[in-house]
PDB file of C-alpha atoms in Angstrom:
ATOM      1  CA  UNK A 195     105.468 -19.135 -18.979  1.00 48.00           C
ATOM      2  CA  UNK A 196     105.233 -22.473 -20.718  1.00 50.00           C
ATOM      3  CA  UNK A 197     102.900 -22.666 -23.665  1.00 45.00           C
ATOM      4  CA  UNK A 198     100.630 -25.231 -22.114  1.00 53.00           C
ATOM      5  CA  UNK A 199     100.085 -23.060 -19.049  1.00 44.00           C
ATOM      6  CA  UNK A 200      99.481 -20.005 -21.262  1.00 44.00           C
ATOM      7  CA  UNK A 201      96.888 -21.896 -23.273  1.00 50.00           C
ATOM      8  CA  UNK A 202      95.137 -23.025 -20.097  1.00 50.00           C
ATOM      9  CA  UNK A 203      95.082 -19.481 -18.758  1.00 49.00           C
ATOM     10  CA  UNK A 204      93.709 -18.181 -22.070  1.00 51.00           C
ATOM     11  CA  UNK A 205      91.051 -20.898 -22.097  1.00 50.00           C
ATOM     12  CA  UNK A 206      90.034 -20.124 -18.550  1.00 52.00           C
ATOM     13  CA  UNK A 207      89.698 -16.422 -19.379  1.00 52.00           C
ATOM     14  CA  UNK A 208      87.638 -17.175 -22.468  1.00 50.00           C
ATOM     15  CA  UNK A 209      85.278 -19.349 -20.426  1.00 50.00           C
ATOM     16  CA  UNK A 210      84.984 -16.822 -17.600  1.00 48.00           C
ATOM     17  CA  UNK A 211      84.167 -13.767 -19.749  1.00 49.00           C
ATOM     18  CA  UNK A 212      80.847 -14.985 -21.221  1.00 50.00           C
ATOM     19  CA  UNK A 213      79.625 -15.782 -17.716  1.00 50.00           C
ATOM     20  CA  UNK A 214      79.513 -12.076 -16.864  1.00 49.00           C
ATOM     21  CA  UNK A 215      77.083 -11.228 -19.701  1.00 49.00           C
ATOM     22  CA  UNK A 216      74.126 -13.212 -18.391  1.00 48.00           C
ATOM     23  CA  UNK A 217      74.583 -11.599 -14.989  1.00 50.00           C
ATOM     24  CA  UNK A 218      74.373  -8.134 -16.587  1.00 49.00           C
ATOM     25  CA  UNK A 219      71.317  -9.142 -18.630  1.00 49.00           C
ATOM     26  CA  UNK A 220      69.565 -10.647 -15.628  1.00 60.00           C
ATOM     27  CA  UNK A 221      70.185  -7.486 -13.639  1.00 65.00           C
ATOM     28  CA  UNK A 222      68.626  -5.332 -16.397  1.00 61.00           C
ATOM     29  CA  UNK A 223      65.587  -7.588 -16.604  1.00 60.00           C
ATOM     30  CA  UNK A 224      65.160  -7.510 -12.864  1.00 64.00           C
ATOM     31  CA  UNK A 225      65.230  -3.704 -12.869  1.00 65.00           C
ATOM     32  CA  UNK A 226      62.745  -3.560 -15.750  1.00 59.00           C
ATOM     33  CA  UNK A 227      60.476  -6.021 -14.002  1.00 64.00           C
ATOM     34  CA  UNK A 228      60.577  -4.028 -10.783  1.00 68.00           C
ATOM     35  CA  UNK A 229      59.552  -0.913 -12.716  1.00 62.00           C
ATOM     36  CA  UNK A 230      56.822  -2.534 -14.798  1.00 60.00           C
ATOM     37  CA  UNK A 231      55.289  -4.679 -12.067  1.00 69.00           C
ATOM     38  CA  UNK A 232      53.547  -1.817 -10.197  1.00 68.00           C
ATOM     39  CA  UNK A 233      52.285  -0.341 -13.468  1.00 64.00           C
ATOM     40  CA  UNK A 234      50.850  -3.681 -14.570  1.00 65.00           C
ATOM     41  CA  UNK A 235      49.188  -4.085 -11.195  1.00 63.00           C
ATOM     42  CA  UNK A 236      47.665  -0.603 -11.432  1.00 66.00           C
ATOM     43  CA  UNK A 237      46.238  -1.329 -14.877  1.00 59.00           C
ATOM     44  CA  UNK A 238      44.904  -4.663 -13.619  1.00 59.00           C
ATOM     45  CA  UNK A 239      43.109  -2.944 -10.720  1.00 60.00           C
ATOM     46  CA  UNK A 240      41.688  -0.296 -13.071  1.00 65.00           C
ATOM     47  CA  UNK A 241      40.409  -3.008 -15.404  1.00 61.00           C
ATOM     48  CA  UNK A 242      38.748  -4.872 -12.522  1.00 56.00           C
ATOM     49  CA  UNK A 243      37.128  -1.676 -11.193  1.00 61.00           C
ATOM     50  CA  UNK A 244      35.901  -0.699 -14.642  1.00 57.00           C
ATOM     51  CA  UNK A 245      34.371  -4.131 -15.121  1.00 59.00           C
ATOM     52  CA  UNK A 246      32.731  -4.017 -11.689  1.00 55.00           C
ATOM     53  CA  UNK A 247      31.276  -0.557 -12.301  1.00 58.00           C
ATOM     54  CA  UNK A 248      29.921  -1.650 -15.654  1.00 54.00           C
ATOM     55  CA  UNK A 249      28.294  -4.693 -14.025  1.00 48.00           C
ATOM     56  CA  UNK A 250      26.755  -2.644 -11.210  1.00 55.00           C
ATOM     57  CA  UNK A 251      25.434  -0.114 -13.721  1.00 51.00           C
ATOM     58  CA  UNK A 252      23.864  -2.956 -15.674  1.00 52.00           C
ATOM     59  CA  UNK A 253      22.218  -4.288 -12.501  1.00 65.00           C
ATOM     60  CA  UNK A 254      20.868  -0.836 -11.636  1.00 75.00           C
ATOM     61  CA  UNK A 255      19.574  -0.325 -15.168  1.00 80.00           C
ATOM     62  CA  UNK A 256      17.681  -3.610 -14.849  1.00 91.00           C
ATOM     63  CA  UNK A 257      16.185  -2.469 -11.545  1.00 94.00           C
ATOM     64  CA  UNK A 258      14.966   0.763 -13.077  1.00 95.00           C
ATOM     65  CA  UNK A 259      13.570  -1.052 -16.090  1.00 96.00           C
ATOM     66  CA  UNK A 260      11.672  -3.485 -13.838  1.00 96.00           C
ATOM     67  CA  UNK A 261      10.361  -0.592 -11.729  1.00 97.00           C
ATOM     68  CA  UNK A 262       9.069   1.263 -14.764  1.00 97.00           C
ATOM     69  CA  UNK A 263       7.396  -1.948 -15.927  1.00 97.00           C
ATOM     70  CA  UNK A 264       5.535  -2.068 -12.601  1.00 98.00           C
ATOM     71  CA  UNK A 265       4.488   1.562 -13.063  1.00 97.00           C
ATOM     72  CA  UNK A 266       3.137   0.657 -16.498  1.00 97.00           C
ATOM     73  CA  UNK A 267       1.308  -2.265 -14.893  1.00 98.00           C
ATOM     74  CA  UNK A 268      -0.262   0.185 -12.432  1.00 98.00           C
ATOM     75  CA  UNK A 269      -1.739   2.009 -15.391  1.00 95.00           C
ATOM     76  CA  UNK A 270      -2.425  -0.881 -17.739  1.00 96.00           C
ATOM     77  CA  UNK A 271      -3.275  -3.630 -15.243  1.00 96.00           C
ATOM     78  CA  UNK A 272      -6.363  -1.948 -13.885  1.00 96.00           C
ATOM     79  CA  UNK A 273      -4.880  -0.933 -10.537  1.00 98.00           C
ATOM     80  CA  UNK A 274      -5.076   2.797 -11.167  1.00 98.00           C
ATOM     81  CA  UNK A 275      -8.707   2.343 -12.160  1.00 98.00           C
ATOM     82  CA  UNK A 276      -9.350   0.352  -8.960  1.00 98.00           C
ATOM     83  CA  UNK A 277      -7.684   3.101  -6.937  1.00 98.00           C
ATOM     84  CA  UNK A 278      -9.883   5.731  -8.585  1.00 98.00           C
ATOM     85  CA  UNK A 279     -13.015   3.655  -7.967  1.00 98.00           C
ATOM     86  CA  UNK A 280     -12.106   3.189  -4.318  1.00 97.00           C
ATOM     87  CA  UNK A 281     -11.334   6.881  -3.973  1.00 97.00           C
ATOM     88  CA  UNK A 282     -14.810   7.679  -5.304  1.00 97.00           C
ATOM     89  CA  UNK A 283     -16.292   5.508  -2.541  1.00 97.00           C
ATOM     90  CA  UNK A 284     -14.167   7.192   0.140  1.00 97.00           C
ATOM     91  CA  UNK A 285     -14.726  10.741  -1.028  1.00 96.00           C
ATOM     92  CA  UNK A 286     -18.246  11.356   0.412  1.00 96.00           C
ATOM     93  CA  UNK A 287     -17.131  10.124   3.851  1.00 95.00           C
ATOM     94  CA  UNK A 288     -14.031  12.302   3.764  1.00 95.00           C
ATOM     95  CA  UNK A 289     -15.884  15.361   2.487  1.00 95.00           C
ATOM     96  CA  UNK A 290     -18.275  15.260   5.437  1.00 93.00           C
ATOM     97  CA  UNK A 291     -15.358  15.603   7.870  1.00 93.00           C
ATOM     98  CA  UNK A 292     -12.770  17.498   5.845  1.00 93.00           C
ATOM     99  CA  UNK A 293     -12.875  20.719   7.878  1.00 93.00           C
ATOM    100  CA  UNK A 294     -12.880  18.810  11.156  1.00 93.00           C
ATOM    101  CA  UNK A 295      -9.933  16.667  10.083  1.00 93.00           C
ATOM    102  CA  UNK A 296      -7.896  19.718   9.038  1.00 92.00           C
ATOM    103  CA  UNK A 297      -7.867  21.029  12.640  1.00 93.00           C
ATOM    104  CA  UNK A 298      -6.650  17.774  14.194  1.00 95.00           C
ATOM    105  CA  UNK A 299      -3.130  16.675  15.100  1.00 95.00           C
ATOM    106  CA  UNK A 300      -1.511  14.178  12.685  1.00 93.00           C
ATOM    107  CA  UNK A 301      -2.077  11.234  15.048  1.00 93.00           C
ATOM    108  CA  UNK A 302      -5.739  12.179  15.414  1.00 95.00           C
ATOM    109  CA  UNK A 303      -6.076  12.562  11.662  1.00 95.00           C
ATOM    110  CA  UNK A 304      -4.679   9.049  11.223  1.00 95.00           C
ATOM    111  CA  UNK A 305      -7.459   7.661  13.432  1.00 95.00           C
ATOM    112  CA  UNK A 306     -10.142   9.435  11.396  1.00 96.00           C
ATOM    113  CA  UNK A 307      -8.713   8.201   8.088  1.00 97.00           C
ATOM    114  CA  UNK A 308      -8.596   4.635   9.390  1.00 96.00           C
ATOM    115  CA  UNK A 309     -12.192   4.924  10.624  1.00 96.00           C
ATOM    116  CA  UNK A 310     -13.289   6.075   7.174  1.00 97.00           C
ATOM    117  CA  UNK A 311     -11.579   3.026   5.661  1.00 97.00           C
ATOM    118  CA  UNK A 312     -13.396   0.803   8.144  1.00 96.00           C
ATOM    119  CA  UNK A 313     -16.755   2.338   7.275  1.00 95.00           C
ATOM    120  CA  UNK A 314     -16.060   1.790   3.582  1.00 96.00           C
ATOM    121  CA  UNK A 315     -15.171  -1.893   4.047  1.00 96.00           C
ATOM    122  CA  UNK A 316     -17.948  -2.697   6.507  1.00 92.00           C
ATOM    123  CA  UNK A 317     -15.905  -3.578   9.613  1.00 88.00           C
ATOM    124  CA  UNK A 318     -16.723  -7.280   9.290  1.00 88.00           C
ATOM    125  CA  UNK A 319     -14.967 -10.534   8.480  1.00 88.00           C
ATOM    126  CA  UNK A 320     -16.790 -11.270   5.225  1.00 88.00           C
ATOM    127  CA  UNK A 321     -14.329  -9.452   2.934  1.00 94.00           C
ATOM    128  CA  UNK A 322     -16.583  -9.919  -0.082  1.00 91.00           C
ATOM    129  CA  UNK A 323     -18.054  -6.448  -0.638  1.00 93.00           C
ATOM    130  CA  UNK A 324     -17.080  -4.394  -3.673  1.00 94.00           C
ATOM    131  CA  UNK A 325     -14.856  -2.102  -1.623  1.00 96.00           C
ATOM    132  CA  UNK A 326     -13.169  -5.116  -0.018  1.00 97.00           C
ATOM    133  CA  UNK A 327     -12.321  -6.589  -3.394  1.00 97.00           C
ATOM    134  CA  UNK A 328     -10.866  -3.288  -4.567  1.00 98.00           C
ATOM    135  CA  UNK A 329      -8.790  -3.016  -1.398  1.00 98.00           C
ATOM    136  CA  UNK A 330      -7.562  -6.603  -1.805  1.00 98.00           C
ATOM    137  CA  UNK A 331      -6.464  -5.943  -5.388  1.00 98.00           C
ATOM    138  CA  UNK A 332      -4.563  -2.843  -4.367  1.00 98.00           C
ATOM    139  CA  UNK A 333      -2.917  -4.522  -1.390  1.00 98.00           C
ATOM    140  CA  UNK A 334      -1.781  -7.275  -3.733  1.00 98.00           C
ATOM    141  CA  UNK A 335      -0.197  -4.780  -6.110  1.00 98.00           C
ATOM    142  CA  UNK A 336       1.413  -2.613  -3.435  1.00 98.00           C
ATOM    143  CA  UNK A 337       2.723  -5.639  -1.521  1.00 98.00           C
ATOM    144  CA  UNK A 338       4.265  -6.969  -4.696  1.00 97.00           C
ATOM    145  CA  UNK A 339       6.118  -3.804  -5.679  1.00 98.00           C
ATOM    146  CA  UNK A 340       7.272  -3.270  -2.100  1.00 98.00           C
ATOM    147  CA  UNK A 341       8.709  -6.783  -1.911  1.00 96.00           C
ATOM    148  CA  UNK A 342      10.262  -6.315  -5.347  1.00 96.00           C
ATOM    149  CA  UNK A 343      12.052  -3.210  -4.069  1.00 96.00           C
ATOM    150  CA  UNK A 344      13.081  -4.829  -0.784  1.00 95.00           C
ATOM    151  CA  UNK A 345      14.643  -7.755  -2.643  1.00 93.00           C
ATOM    152  CA  UNK A 346      16.487  -5.204  -4.803  1.00 92.00           C
ATOM    153  CA  UNK A 347      14.861  -6.488  -7.959  1.00 95.00           C
ATOM    154  CA  UNK A 348      13.138  -3.116  -8.331  1.00 96.00           C
ATOM    155  CA  UNK A 349      14.382   0.315  -7.322  1.00 95.00           C
ATOM    156  CA  UNK A 350      12.539   1.807  -4.336  1.00 96.00           C
ATOM    157  CA  UNK A 351      13.292   5.410  -5.267  1.00 95.00           C
ATOM    158  CA  UNK A 352      11.804   4.995  -8.740  1.00 96.00           C
ATOM    159  CA  UNK A 353       8.676   3.278  -7.417  1.00 97.00           C
ATOM    160  CA  UNK A 354       8.340   5.816  -4.642  1.00 97.00           C
ATOM    161  CA  UNK A 355       8.607   8.703  -7.088  1.00 97.00           C
ATOM    162  CA  UNK A 356       5.723   7.378  -9.180  1.00 97.00           C
ATOM    163  CA  UNK A 357       3.547   5.609  -6.591  1.00 98.00           C
ATOM    164  CA  UNK A 358       4.685   6.734  -3.146  1.00 97.00           C
ATOM    165  CA  UNK A 359       1.801   9.145  -2.579  1.00 97.00           C
ATOM    166  CA  UNK A 360      -0.777   6.526  -3.556  1.00 98.00           C
ATOM    167  CA  UNK A 361       0.745   3.912  -1.243  1.00 98.00           C
ATOM    168  CA  UNK A 362       0.880   6.302   1.731  1.00 97.00           C
ATOM    169  CA  UNK A 363      -2.699   7.498   1.237  1.00 97.00           C
ATOM    170  CA  UNK A 364      -3.957   3.952   0.746  1.00 98.00           C
ATOM    171  CA  UNK A 365      -2.282   2.708   3.928  1.00 98.00           C
ATOM    172  CA  UNK A 366      -3.641   5.705   5.830  1.00 97.00           C
ATOM    173  CA  UNK A 367      -7.200   4.581   5.111  1.00 98.00           C
ATOM    174  CA  UNK A 368      -6.820   0.801   5.155  1.00 98.00           C
ATOM    175  CA  UNK A 369      -4.288  -0.024   7.880  1.00 97.00           C
ATOM    176  CA  UNK A 370      -7.142  -1.238  10.103  1.00 96.00           C
ATOM    177  CA  UNK A 371      -8.470  -3.393   7.273  1.00 97.00           C
ATOM    178  CA  UNK A 372      -5.066  -5.082   7.047  1.00 97.00           C
ATOM    179  CA  UNK A 373      -5.172  -5.716  10.807  1.00 96.00           C
ATOM    180  CA  UNK A 374      -8.610  -7.325  10.485  1.00 96.00           C
ATOM    181  CA  UNK A 375      -7.304  -9.526   7.699  1.00 96.00           C
ATOM    182  CA  UNK A 376      -4.356 -10.618   9.819  1.00 96.00           C
ATOM    183  CA  UNK A 377      -6.602 -11.317  12.809  1.00 94.00           C
ATOM    184  CA  UNK A 378      -8.780 -13.424  10.524  1.00 94.00           C
ATOM    185  CA  UNK A 379      -5.812 -15.660   9.723  1.00 94.00           C
ATOM    186  CA  UNK A 380      -4.363 -14.027   6.615  1.00 93.00           C
ATOM    187  CA  UNK A 381      -0.807 -14.025   7.944  1.00 93.00           C
ATOM    188  CA  UNK A 382       1.187 -10.903   7.147  1.00 95.00           C
ATOM    189  CA  UNK A 383      -1.522  -9.372   4.989  1.00 97.00           C
ATOM    190  CA  UNK A 384      -0.477  -5.890   3.837  1.00 97.00           C
ATOM    191  CA  UNK A 385       2.861  -6.048   5.642  1.00 97.00           C
ATOM    192  CA  UNK A 386       4.895  -4.964   2.630  1.00 97.00           C
ATOM    193  CA  UNK A 387       2.479  -2.155   1.799  1.00 98.00           C
ATOM    194  CA  UNK A 388       2.917  -0.935   5.351  1.00 98.00           C
ATOM    195  CA  UNK A 389       6.691  -1.073   5.063  1.00 97.00           C
ATOM    196  CA  UNK A 390       6.595   0.797   1.757  1.00 98.00           C
ATOM    197  CA  UNK A 391       4.328   3.507   3.227  1.00 97.00           C
ATOM    198  CA  UNK A 392       6.709   3.899   6.174  1.00 96.00           C
ATOM    199  CA  UNK A 393       9.812   3.853   3.931  1.00 94.00           C
ATOM    200  CA  UNK A 394      11.120   0.750   5.696  1.00 95.00           C
ATOM    201  CA  UNK A 395      12.248  -0.853   2.460  1.00 94.00           C
ATOM    202  CA  UNK A 396      15.904  -1.794   2.017  1.00 82.00           C
ATOM    203  CA  UNK A 397      17.458   0.603  -0.472  1.00 72.00           C
ATOM    204  CA  UNK A 398      19.648  -0.710  -3.268  1.00 58.00           C
ATOM    205  CA  UNK A 399      23.129   0.791  -3.326  1.00 55.00           C
ATOM    206  CA  UNK A 400      24.370   1.650  -6.814  1.00 47.00           C
ATOM    207  CA  UNK A 401      27.994   1.710  -5.664  1.00 46.00           C
ATOM    208  CA  UNK A 402      27.770  -1.680  -3.985  1.00 44.00           C
ATOM    209  CA  UNK A 403      25.524  -3.164  -6.639  1.00 47.00           C
ATOM    210  CA  UNK A 404      23.041  -4.649  -4.135  1.00 49.00           C
TER     211      UNK A 404
END
């Protein structure tokens, strides 16, 4: 073989050999990438879930904190005292019929309780007696906490644990008063108290964060 042809062949081989190295390197990187890609995605999903759970926990902690603040307001804002004062007004009327009420069906008992509430508040459209003012104050408080829970600013279960019995008993006596208020043009007076007493409040989901 002539020297010039040998040199060309040698040159061609020297140029062709380095070309194979990048192909081997690219193949290794591709395999590594295919192995690492699912792992990276898994860690990314875990990080997102951990962040979401932390956020939802923070939201729920805020709900509980707000609910406990409302419970403190029940004690410190004068509402518990108003409830006790109103209960003292109701008590003589209830005591007179306690044995009779005990023998009635639940629906009949509800009518008697509502009638006692009507006797206490005068069954009129003046709404300015002492008992009326106490009832108005308590409706304001109970409506507010019920709406707070329904809007998921407060936690219904926390509020219900501390104040559920008071709300139910209050509504039992003063549901007719709320109806009179509504008939007198006071819109949805006591609506949220009613919904709280009947457990018709939207519950916040810790897992969903709302």
